[in-house]
């Protein structure tokens, strides 16, 4: 967003984002004093189980520092707390991105120095999984689901009776590539890149998160535009899009195995899920 480029750090965006929220509510003639609570998106906190958490002073400090790294979601709880305090109501976060319910075997990466971490689109994955559980009449806690979130990043989670027992780390380079992220890449070649002397740490990281995936291959994060070009005969766009779906399909198979092949439903969510060519391919 062009308006956010004026800020050097994520926390510097706080007042700007708060003003925008309050302005939109005012334009809709919504009186915030009628609120019973304020809920913000959960950020990069210490790992917690999925659920609803009250925002307190300790949480606010952790969000300001970014104990697991900088991310726009760190502002969610802080904004909720600030608005809620003004009108004297409680503030909460729900299913933060660090929601961690991994099975013990899913934590092992293959080297003890790098354990696998649970960082994914927990809020949306849990929401659509619970919605499916309700609509099916079976209940989220009684189902085995593979949930696929497809947005700027892609996360594929194995939901075992209400717990996400395995999921790719969609933030730090794991799983399928996406519009802006590289996903899993060959470790040996990545090491060579890191020590080539050509790139700084931040430049290498940006190749994994921010300038990877569609951005890296096609210099755009516009999946719909890529599909339009593919349908107009652009072979490069077709190859990248098919590779994107191919990797998601492999990840679905992987998470199905994590559920011992006993999958009640595959649930697709995120903006890219609306693509008419995606569902038939998967």
PDB file of N, CA and C in Angstrom, residues 96-166:
ATOM      1  N   UNK A  96      -4.270 -16.513  16.757  1.00  0.00           N
ATOM      2  CA  UNK A  96      -3.172 -15.753  16.147  1.00  0.00           C
ATOM      3  C   UNK A  96      -2.354 -16.600  15.178  1.00  0.00           C
ATOM      4  N   UNK A  97      -1.512 -15.940  14.376  1.00  0.00           N
ATOM      5  CA  UNK A  97      -0.714 -16.641  13.361  1.00  0.00           C
ATOM      6  C   UNK A  97       0.259 -17.639  13.983  1.00  0.00           C
ATOM      7  N   UNK A  98       0.545 -17.500  15.274  1.00  0.00           N
ATOM      8  CA  UNK A  98       1.465 -18.419  15.955  1.00  0.00           C
ATOM      9  C   UNK A  98       0.717 -19.549  16.665  1.00  0.00           C
ATOM     10  N   UNK A  99      -0.549 -19.742  16.351  1.00  0.00           N
ATOM     11  CA  UNK A  99      -1.303 -20.861  16.917  1.00  0.00           C
ATOM     12  C   UNK A  99      -0.512 -22.151  16.688  1.00  0.00           C
ATOM     13  N   UNK A 100      -0.240 -22.863  17.766  1.00  0.00           N
ATOM     14  CA  UNK A 100       0.628 -24.040  17.695  1.00  0.00           C
ATOM     15  C   UNK A 100      -0.044 -25.236  18.362  1.00  0.00           C
ATOM     16  N   UNK A 101      -0.474 -26.177  17.533  1.00  0.00           N
ATOM     17  CA  UNK A 101      -1.090 -27.414  18.015  1.00  0.00           C
ATOM     18  C   UNK A 101      -0.432 -28.629  17.345  1.00  0.00           C
ATOM     19  N   UNK A 102       0.818 -28.442  16.890  1.00  0.00           N
ATOM     20  CA  UNK A 102       1.507 -29.476  16.128  1.00  0.00           C
ATOM     21  C   UNK A 102       1.695 -30.755  16.933  1.00  0.00           C
ATOM     22  N   UNK A 103       1.556 -31.877  16.243  1.00  0.00           N
ATOM     23  CA  UNK A 103       1.915 -33.164  16.834  1.00  0.00           C
ATOM     24  C   UNK A 103       3.426 -33.188  17.036  1.00  0.00           C
ATOM     25  N   UNK A 104       3.888 -33.939  18.012  1.00  0.00           N
ATOM     26  CA  UNK A 104       5.318 -33.982  18.320  1.00  0.00           C
ATOM     27  C   UNK A 104       6.157 -34.368  17.102  1.00  0.00           C
ATOM     28  N   UNK A 105       5.687 -35.338  16.323  1.00  0.00           N
ATOM     29  CA  UNK A 105       6.471 -35.781  15.160  1.00  0.00           C
ATOM     30  C   UNK A 105       6.557 -34.700  14.091  1.00  0.00           C
ATOM     31  N   UNK A 106       5.585 -33.775  14.076  1.00  0.00           N
ATOM     32  CA  UNK A 106       5.571 -32.719  13.068  1.00  0.00           C
ATOM     33  C   UNK A 106       6.558 -31.600  13.382  1.00  0.00           C
ATOM     34  N   UNK A 107       7.113 -31.601  14.579  1.00  0.00           N
ATOM     35  CA  UNK A 107       8.056 -30.555  14.982  1.00  0.00           C
ATOM     36  C   UNK A 107       9.486 -30.833  14.514  1.00  0.00           C
ATOM     37  N   UNK A 108       9.763 -32.070  14.134  1.00  0.00           N
ATOM     38  CA  UNK A 108      11.121 -32.451  13.758  1.00  0.00           C
ATOM     39  C   UNK A 108      11.365 -32.163  12.281  1.00  0.00           C
ATOM     40  N   UNK A 109      12.414 -31.395  11.997  1.00  0.00           N
ATOM     41  CA  UNK A 109      12.701 -31.004  10.618  1.00  0.00           C
ATOM     42  C   UNK A 109      13.722 -31.928   9.957  1.00  0.00           C
ATOM     43  N   UNK A 110      14.552 -32.563  10.774  1.00  0.00           N
ATOM     44  CA  UNK A 110      15.662 -33.347  10.233  1.00  0.00           C
ATOM     45  C   UNK A 110      16.993 -32.868  10.777  1.00  0.00           C
ATOM     46  N   UNK A 111      17.010 -31.677  11.367  1.00  0.00           N
ATOM     47  CA  UNK A 111      18.188 -31.183  12.075  1.00  0.00           C
ATOM     48  C   UNK A 111      17.724 -30.570  13.389  1.00  0.00           C
ATOM     49  N   UNK A 112      18.358 -30.942  14.516  1.00  0.00           N
ATOM     50  CA  UNK A 112      17.911 -30.445  15.819  1.00  0.00           C
ATOM     51  C   UNK A 112      18.066 -28.937  15.982  1.00  0.00           C
ATOM     52  N   UNK A 113      18.882 -28.315  15.130  1.00  0.00           N
ATOM     53  CA  UNK A 113      19.098 -26.870  15.235  1.00  0.00           C
ATOM     54  C   UNK A 113      17.944 -26.069  14.650  1.00  0.00           C
ATOM     55  N   UNK A 114      17.104 -26.713  13.859  1.00  0.00           N
ATOM     56  CA  UNK A 114      16.013 -25.990  13.187  1.00  0.00           C
ATOM     57  C   UNK A 114      14.709 -26.755  13.360  1.00  0.00           C
ATOM     58  N   UNK A 115      14.032 -26.594  14.491  1.00  0.00           N
ATOM     59  CA  UNK A 115      12.729 -27.248  14.661  1.00  0.00           C
ATOM     60  C   UNK A 115      11.684 -26.605  13.754  1.00  0.00           C
ATOM     61  N   UNK A 116      10.710 -27.381  13.337  1.00  0.00           N
ATOM     62  CA  UNK A 116       9.609 -26.841  12.548  1.00  0.00           C
ATOM     63  C   UNK A 116       8.709 -26.005  13.451  1.00  0.00           C
ATOM     64  N   UNK A 117       8.237 -24.885  12.921  1.00  0.00           N
ATOM     65  CA  UNK A 117       7.392 -23.970  13.686  1.00  0.00           C
ATOM     66  C   UNK A 117       6.021 -23.843  13.036  1.00  0.00           C
ATOM     67  N   UNK A 118       5.049 -23.555  13.872  1.00  0.00           N
ATOM     68  CA  UNK A 118       3.678 -23.377  13.401  1.00  0.00           C
ATOM     69  C   UNK A 118       3.396 -21.889  13.231  1.00  0.00           C
ATOM     70  N   UNK A 119       3.451 -21.416  12.004  1.00  0.00           N
ATOM     71  CA  UNK A 119       3.102 -20.033  11.661  1.00  0.00           C
ATOM     72  C   UNK A 119       2.267 -20.104  10.384  1.00  0.00           C
ATOM     73  N   UNK A 120       0.988 -19.776  10.508  1.00  0.00           N
ATOM     74  CA  UNK A 120       0.105 -19.941   9.355  1.00  0.00           C
ATOM     75  C   UNK A 120      -1.130 -19.068   9.512  1.00  0.00           C
ATOM     76  N   UNK A 121      -2.022 -19.164   8.545  1.00  0.00           N
ATOM     77  CA  UNK A 121      -3.233 -18.339   8.538  1.00  0.00           C
ATOM     78  C   UNK A 121      -4.280 -18.982   9.457  1.00  0.00           C
ATOM     79  N   UNK A 122      -3.937 -19.039  10.735  1.00  0.00           N
ATOM     80  CA  UNK A 122      -4.765 -19.778  11.697  1.00  0.00           C
ATOM     81  C   UNK A 122      -6.176 -19.209  11.804  1.00  0.00           C
ATOM     82  N   UNK A 123      -6.299 -17.891  11.828  1.00  0.00           N
ATOM     83  CA  UNK A 123      -7.615 -17.272  12.000  1.00  0.00           C
ATOM     84  C   UNK A 123      -8.573 -17.710  10.898  1.00  0.00           C
ATOM     85  N   UNK A 124      -8.123 -17.610   9.656  1.00  0.00           N
ATOM     86  CA  UNK A 124      -9.000 -17.984   8.547  1.00  0.00           C
ATOM     87  C   UNK A 124      -9.183 -19.493   8.455  1.00  0.00           C
ATOM     88  N   UNK A 125      -8.096 -20.247   8.642  1.00  0.00           N
ATOM     89  CA  UNK A 125      -8.217 -21.709   8.570  1.00  0.00           C
ATOM     90  C   UNK A 125      -9.210 -22.229   9.608  1.00  0.00           C
ATOM     91  N   UNK A 126      -9.069 -21.764  10.842  1.00  0.00           N
ATOM     92  CA  UNK A 126      -9.972 -22.218  11.906  1.00  0.00           C
ATOM     93  C   UNK A 126     -11.413 -21.764  11.630  1.00  0.00           C
ATOM     94  N   UNK A 127     -11.566 -20.533  11.134  1.00  0.00           N
ATOM     95  CA  UNK A 127     -12.911 -19.993  10.899  1.00  0.00           C
ATOM     96  C   UNK A 127     -13.658 -20.810   9.849  1.00  0.00           C
ATOM     97  N   UNK A 128     -12.992 -21.092   8.718  1.00  0.00           N
ATOM     98  CA  UNK A 128     -13.698 -21.830   7.665  1.00  0.00           C
ATOM     99  C   UNK A 128     -13.889 -23.293   8.053  1.00  0.00           C
ATOM    100  N   UNK A 129     -12.947 -23.844   8.830  1.00  0.00           N
ATOM    101  CA  UNK A 129     -13.101 -25.227   9.288  1.00  0.00           C
ATOM    102  C   UNK A 129     -14.293 -25.345  10.235  1.00  0.00           C
ATOM    103  N   UNK A 130     -14.431 -24.374  11.134  1.00  0.00           N
ATOM    104  CA  UNK A 130     -15.578 -24.384  12.056  1.00  0.00           C
ATOM    105  C   UNK A 130     -16.878 -24.137  11.298  1.00  0.00           C
ATOM    106  N   UNK A 131     -16.804 -23.284  10.285  1.00  0.00           N
ATOM    107  CA  UNK A 131     -18.004 -23.034   9.476  1.00  0.00           C
ATOM    108  C   UNK A 131     -18.447 -24.312   8.762  1.00  0.00           C
ATOM    109  N   UNK A 132     -17.479 -25.031   8.196  1.00  0.00           N
ATOM    110  CA  UNK A 132     -17.831 -26.294   7.537  1.00  0.00           C
ATOM    111  C   UNK A 132     -18.398 -27.288   8.546  1.00  0.00           C
ATOM    112  N   UNK A 133     -17.774 -27.340   9.725  1.00  0.00           N
ATOM    113  CA  UNK A 133     -18.267 -28.236  10.760  1.00  0.00           C
ATOM    114  C   UNK A 133     -19.707 -27.943  11.123  1.00  0.00           C
ATOM    115  N   UNK A 134     -20.051 -26.649  11.197  1.00  0.00           N
ATOM    116  CA  UNK A 134     -21.421 -26.248  11.532  1.00  0.00           C
ATOM    117  C   UNK A 134     -22.376 -26.554  10.393  1.00  0.00           C
ATOM    118  N   UNK A 135     -21.982 -26.198   9.161  1.00  0.00           N
ATOM    119  CA  UNK A 135     -22.865 -26.389   8.014  1.00  0.00           C
ATOM    120  C   UNK A 135     -23.096 -27.870   7.708  1.00  0.00           C
ATOM    121  N   UNK A 136     -22.099 -28.692   8.002  1.00  0.00           N
ATOM    122  CA  UNK A 136     -22.244 -30.122   7.746  1.00  0.00           C
ATOM    123  C   UNK A 136     -23.048 -30.819   8.835  1.00  0.00           C
ATOM    124  N   UNK A 137     -23.209 -30.105   9.969  1.00  0.00           N
ATOM    125  CA  UNK A 137     -23.933 -30.685  11.087  1.00  0.00           C
ATOM    126  C   UNK A 137     -23.120 -31.667  11.905  1.00  0.00           C
ATOM    127  N   UNK A 138     -21.813 -31.774  11.591  1.00  0.00           N
ATOM    128  CA  UNK A 138     -20.970 -32.760  12.274  1.00  0.00           C
ATOM    129  C   UNK A 138     -20.122 -32.150  13.383  1.00  0.00           C
ATOM    130  N   UNK A 139     -19.835 -30.840  13.287  1.00  0.00           N
ATOM    131  CA  UNK A 139     -19.022 -30.171  14.291  1.00  0.00           C
ATOM    132  C   UNK A 139     -17.538 -30.280  13.992  1.00  0.00           C
ATOM    133  N   UNK A 140     -16.830 -29.175  14.120  1.00  0.00           N
ATOM    134  CA  UNK A 140     -15.395 -29.098  13.825  1.00  0.00           C
ATOM    135  C   UNK A 140     -14.596 -30.137  14.607  1.00  0.00           C
ATOM    136  N   UNK A 141     -14.939 -30.335  15.870  1.00  0.00           N
ATOM    137  CA  UNK A 141     -14.175 -31.231  16.735  1.00  0.00           C
ATOM    138  C   UNK A 141     -14.394 -32.704  16.405  1.00  0.00           C
ATOM    139  N   UNK A 142     -15.290 -33.005  15.490  1.00  0.00           N
ATOM    140  CA  UNK A 142     -15.572 -34.403  15.134  1.00  0.00           C
ATOM    141  C   UNK A 142     -15.075 -34.753  13.734  1.00  0.00           C
ATOM    142  N   UNK A 143     -14.317 -33.848  13.122  1.00  0.00           N
ATOM    143  CA  UNK A 143     -13.924 -34.030  11.728  1.00  0.00           C
ATOM    144  C   UNK A 143     -12.406 -34.035  11.537  1.00  0.00           C
ATOM    145  N   UNK A 144     -11.976 -34.686  10.455  1.00  0.00           N
ATOM    146  CA  UNK A 144     -10.614 -34.566   9.945  1.00  0.00           C
ATOM    147  C   UNK A 144     -10.682 -33.752   8.653  1.00  0.00           C
ATOM    148  N   UNK A 145     -10.026 -32.605   8.637  1.00  0.00           N
ATOM    149  CA  UNK A 145     -10.102 -31.707   7.487  1.00  0.00           C
ATOM    150  C   UNK A 145      -8.707 -31.313   7.016  1.00  0.00           C
ATOM    151  N   UNK A 146      -8.557 -31.175   5.710  1.00  0.00           N
ATOM    152  CA  UNK A 146      -7.383 -30.505   5.151  1.00  0.00           C
ATOM    153  C   UNK A 146      -7.862 -29.142   4.680  1.00  0.00           C
ATOM    154  N   UNK A 147      -7.306 -28.080   5.269  1.00  0.00           N
ATOM    155  CA  UNK A 147      -7.726 -26.716   4.936  1.00  0.00           C
ATOM    156  C   UNK A 147      -6.600 -26.020   4.180  1.00  0.00           C
ATOM    157  N   UNK A 148      -6.956 -25.412   3.044  1.00  0.00           N
ATOM    158  CA  UNK A 148      -5.979 -24.752   2.182  1.00  0.00           C
ATOM    159  C   UNK A 148      -6.306 -23.269   2.105  1.00  0.00           C
ATOM    160  N   UNK A 149      -5.427 -22.430   2.670  1.00  0.00           N
ATOM    161  CA  UNK A 149      -5.586 -20.983   2.548  1.00  0.00           C
ATOM    162  C   UNK A 149      -4.695 -20.498   1.411  1.00  0.00           C
ATOM    163  N   UNK A 150      -5.283 -19.756   0.480  1.00  0.00           N
ATOM    164  CA  UNK A 150      -4.536 -19.263  -0.671  1.00  0.00           C
ATOM    165  C   UNK A 150      -4.721 -17.762  -0.821  1.00  0.00           C
ATOM    166  N   UNK A 151      -3.714 -17.014  -0.374  1.00  0.00           N
ATOM    167  CA  UNK A 151      -3.733 -15.563  -0.485  1.00  0.00           C
ATOM    168  C   UNK A 151      -2.343 -15.111  -0.897  1.00  0.00           C
ATOM    169  N   UNK A 152      -1.821 -14.051  -0.250  1.00  0.00           N
ATOM    170  CA  UNK A 152      -0.448 -13.632  -0.513  1.00  0.00           C
ATOM    171  C   UNK A 152       0.538 -14.726  -0.153  1.00  0.00           C
ATOM    172  N   UNK A 153       0.155 -15.537   0.852  1.00  0.00           N
ATOM    173  CA  UNK A 153       0.887 -16.747   1.209  1.00  0.00           C
ATOM    174  C   UNK A 153      -0.070 -17.916   1.136  1.00  0.00           C
ATOM    175  N   UNK A 154       0.478 -19.118   1.141  1.00  0.00           N
ATOM    176  CA  UNK A 154      -0.343 -20.332   1.084  1.00  0.00           C
ATOM    177  C   UNK A 154      -0.016 -21.214   2.275  1.00  0.00           C
ATOM    178  N   UNK A 155      -1.039 -21.603   3.019  1.00  0.00           N
ATOM    179  CA  UNK A 155      -0.835 -22.560   4.108  1.00  0.00           C
ATOM    180  C   UNK A 155      -1.819 -23.710   3.947  1.00  0.00           C
ATOM    181  N   UNK A 156      -1.319 -24.924   4.172  1.00  0.00           N
ATOM    182  CA  UNK A 156      -2.129 -26.136   4.054  1.00  0.00           C
ATOM    183  C   UNK A 156      -2.031 -26.867   5.388  1.00  0.00           C
ATOM    184  N   UNK A 157      -3.175 -26.996   6.072  1.00  0.00           N
ATOM    185  CA  UNK A 157      -3.175 -27.539   7.419  1.00  0.00           C
ATOM    186  C   UNK A 157      -3.964 -28.824   7.551  1.00  0.00           C
ATOM    187  N   UNK A 158      -3.471 -29.713   8.429  1.00  0.00           N
ATOM    188  CA  UNK A 158      -4.175 -30.949   8.762  1.00  0.00           C
ATOM    189  C   UNK A 158      -4.899 -30.737  10.084  1.00  0.00           C
ATOM    190  N   UNK A 159      -6.231 -30.661  10.038  1.00  0.00           N
ATOM    191  CA  UNK A 159      -7.057 -30.412  11.223  1.00  0.00           C
ATOM    192  C   UNK A 159      -7.617 -31.743  11.722  1.00  0.00           C
ATOM    193  N   UNK A 160      -7.121 -32.194  12.849  1.00  0.00           N
ATOM    194  CA  UNK A 160      -7.525 -33.477  13.424  1.00  0.00           C
ATOM    195  C   UNK A 160      -8.415 -33.236  14.636  1.00  0.00           C
ATOM    196  N   UNK A 161      -9.733 -33.357  14.421  1.00  0.00           N
ATOM    197  CA  UNK A 161     -10.701 -33.194  15.508  1.00  0.00           C
ATOM    198  C   UNK A 161     -10.462 -31.898  16.302  1.00  0.00           C
ATOM    199  N   UNK A 162     -10.340 -30.791  15.577  1.00  0.00           N
ATOM    200  CA  UNK A 162     -10.249 -29.482  16.218  1.00  0.00           C
ATOM    201  C   UNK A 162      -8.852 -28.984  16.496  1.00  0.00           C
ATOM    202  N   UNK A 163      -7.809 -29.781  16.162  1.00  0.00           N
ATOM    203  CA  UNK A 163      -6.425 -29.355  16.386  1.00  0.00           C
ATOM    204  C   UNK A 163      -5.661 -29.407  15.061  1.00  0.00           C
ATOM    205  N   UNK A 164      -4.853 -28.379  14.804  1.00  0.00           N
ATOM    206  CA  UNK A 164      -4.046 -28.353  13.579  1.00  0.00           C
ATOM    207  C   UNK A 164      -2.731 -29.067  13.882  1.00  0.00           C
ATOM    208  N   UNK A 165      -2.692 -30.352  13.576  1.00  0.00           N
ATOM    209  CA  UNK A 165      -1.571 -31.197  13.996  1.00  0.00           C
ATOM    210  C   UNK A 165      -0.368 -31.101  13.070  1.00  0.00           C
ATOM    211  N   UNK A 166      -0.565 -30.531  11.886  1.00  0.00           N
ATOM    212  CA  UNK A 166       0.554 -30.295  10.973  1.00  0.00           C
ATOM    213  C   UNK A 166       0.145 -29.203   9.998  1.00  0.00           C
TER     214      UNK A 166
END
